[in-house]
């Protein structure tokens, strides 16, 4: 839970809170409290946090040439395998 709070503290200025981000954090903390796998839950939070802040990664196309990635490449993404 402390990690999620630290990410919120770093990502959002006190006077520019994003309600969606706080709702995401609450849901994440509930999932962690329920005993769901911490790596999957925190990685999901990190990616959604980046998306909400406008800095999310691109998984559907090459950022260098805008070529769309084949569906197999997109569905083969694994957080645990990198």
mmCIF file of C-alpha atoms in Angstrom:
data_model
loop_
_atom_site.group_PDB
_atom_site.id
_atom_site.type_symbol
_atom_site.label_atom_id
_atom_site.label_comp_id
_atom_site.label_asym_id
_atom_site.label_seq_id
_atom_site.Cartn_x
_atom_site.Cartn_y
_atom_site.Cartn_z
ATOM 1 C CA UNK A 1 0.000 0.000 0.000
ATOM 2 C CA UNK A 2 2.849 2.411 0.728
ATOM 3 C CA UNK A 3 4.169 2.013 -2.808
ATOM 4 C CA UNK A 4 0.809 3.056 -4.282
ATOM 5 C CA UNK A 5 0.671 6.080 -1.971
ATOM 6 C CA UNK A 6 4.213 7.088 -2.938
ATOM 7 C CA UNK A 7 3.358 6.868 -6.644
ATOM 8 C CA UNK A 8 0.339 9.100 -6.075
ATOM 9 C CA UNK A 9 2.460 11.562 -4.149
ATOM 10 C CA UNK A 10 5.028 11.731 -6.938
ATOM 11 C CA UNK A 11 2.581 11.710 -9.868
ATOM 12 C CA UNK A 12 0.023 14.270 -8.760
ATOM 13 C CA UNK A 13 0.578 17.748 -7.429
ATOM 14 C CA UNK A 14 -1.505 18.484 -4.331
ATOM 15 C CA UNK A 15 -3.581 21.161 -6.040
ATOM 16 C CA UNK A 16 -4.096 19.220 -9.284
ATOM 17 C CA UNK A 17 -5.630 15.976 -8.075
ATOM 18 C CA UNK A 18 -7.210 13.612 -10.555
ATOM 19 C CA UNK A 19 -10.281 11.895 -9.167
ATOM 20 C CA UNK A 20 -9.843 9.005 -11.638
ATOM 21 C CA UNK A 21 -6.356 8.406 -10.283
ATOM 22 C CA UNK A 22 -7.552 8.318 -6.697
ATOM 23 C CA UNK A 23 -10.360 5.913 -7.625
ATOM 24 C CA UNK A 24 -7.791 3.709 -9.376
ATOM 25 C CA UNK A 25 -5.614 3.790 -6.252
ATOM 26 C CA UNK A 26 -8.534 2.842 -3.998
ATOM 27 C CA UNK A 27 -9.409 -0.091 -6.240
ATOM 28 C CA UNK A 28 -5.776 -1.170 -6.332
ATOM 29 C CA UNK A 29 -5.496 -1.084 -2.552
ATOM 30 C CA UNK A 30 -8.693 -3.123 -2.228
ATOM 31 C CA UNK A 31 -7.305 -5.761 -4.606
ATOM 32 C CA UNK A 32 -4.020 -5.919 -2.687
ATOM 33 C CA UNK A 33 -5.932 -6.205 0.596
ATOM 34 C CA UNK A 34 -7.935 -9.076 -0.901
ATOM 35 C CA UNK A 35 -4.700 -10.974 -1.491
ATOM 36 C CA UNK A 36 -4.524 -10.735 -5.289
ATOM 37 C CA UNK A 37 -1.023 -11.095 -6.840
ATOM 38 C CA UNK A 38 0.913 -7.901 -5.951
ATOM 39 C CA UNK A 39 3.076 -7.830 -9.096
ATOM 40 C CA UNK A 40 0.104 -7.974 -11.458
ATOM 41 C CA UNK A 41 -1.948 -5.512 -9.429
ATOM 42 C CA UNK A 42 0.802 -2.917 -9.011
ATOM 43 C CA UNK A 43 1.874 -3.200 -12.652
ATOM 44 C CA UNK A 44 -1.725 -2.620 -13.729
ATOM 45 C CA UNK A 45 -1.852 0.435 -11.447
ATOM 46 C CA UNK A 46 1.412 1.797 -12.862
ATOM 47 C CA UNK A 47 0.257 1.435 -16.467
ATOM 48 C CA UNK A 48 -3.178 2.922 -15.792
ATOM 49 C CA UNK A 49 -1.597 5.759 -13.829
ATOM 50 C CA UNK A 50 0.671 6.566 -16.775
ATOM 51 C CA UNK A 51 -2.315 6.479 -19.145
ATOM 52 C CA UNK A 52 -4.340 8.844 -16.955
ATOM 53 C CA UNK A 53 -1.404 11.251 -16.803
ATOM 54 C CA UNK A 54 -0.960 11.127 -20.574
ATOM 55 C CA UNK A 55 2.297 9.165 -20.556
ATOM 56 C CA UNK A 56 1.063 5.644 -21.208
ATOM 57 C CA UNK A 57 3.122 3.226 -23.283
ATOM 58 C CA UNK A 58 2.117 2.317 -26.817
ATOM 59 C CA UNK A 59 1.442 -1.386 -27.321
ATOM 60 C CA UNK A 60 -0.314 -1.368 -30.692
ATOM 61 C CA UNK A 61 2.232 0.288 -32.991
ATOM 62 C CA UNK A 62 5.935 0.996 -33.308
ATOM 63 C CA UNK A 63 6.626 4.438 -31.862
ATOM 64 C CA UNK A 64 9.490 4.935 -34.318
ATOM 65 C CA UNK A 65 7.665 4.321 -37.612
ATOM 66 C CA UNK A 66 3.955 3.998 -36.640
ATOM 67 C CA UNK A 67 3.758 0.501 -38.143
ATOM 68 C CA UNK A 68 0.932 -1.436 -36.520
ATOM 69 C CA UNK A 69 2.098 -4.483 -34.614
ATOM 70 C CA UNK A 70 0.629 -7.863 -35.491
ATOM 71 C CA UNK A 71 -2.078 -9.063 -33.114
ATOM 72 C CA UNK A 72 0.180 -11.927 -31.982
ATOM 73 C CA UNK A 73 2.751 -9.410 -30.733
ATOM 74 C CA UNK A 74 0.161 -7.454 -28.817
ATOM 75 C CA UNK A 75 -1.421 -10.447 -27.114
ATOM 76 C CA UNK A 76 1.990 -11.946 -26.323
ATOM 77 C CA UNK A 77 2.981 -9.093 -23.987
ATOM 78 C CA UNK A 78 3.860 -10.382 -20.537
ATOM 79 C CA UNK A 79 4.669 -8.190 -17.553
ATOM 80 C CA UNK A 80 6.447 -11.020 -15.798
ATOM 81 C CA UNK A 81 8.551 -11.943 -18.856
ATOM 82 C CA UNK A 82 9.383 -8.354 -19.794
#
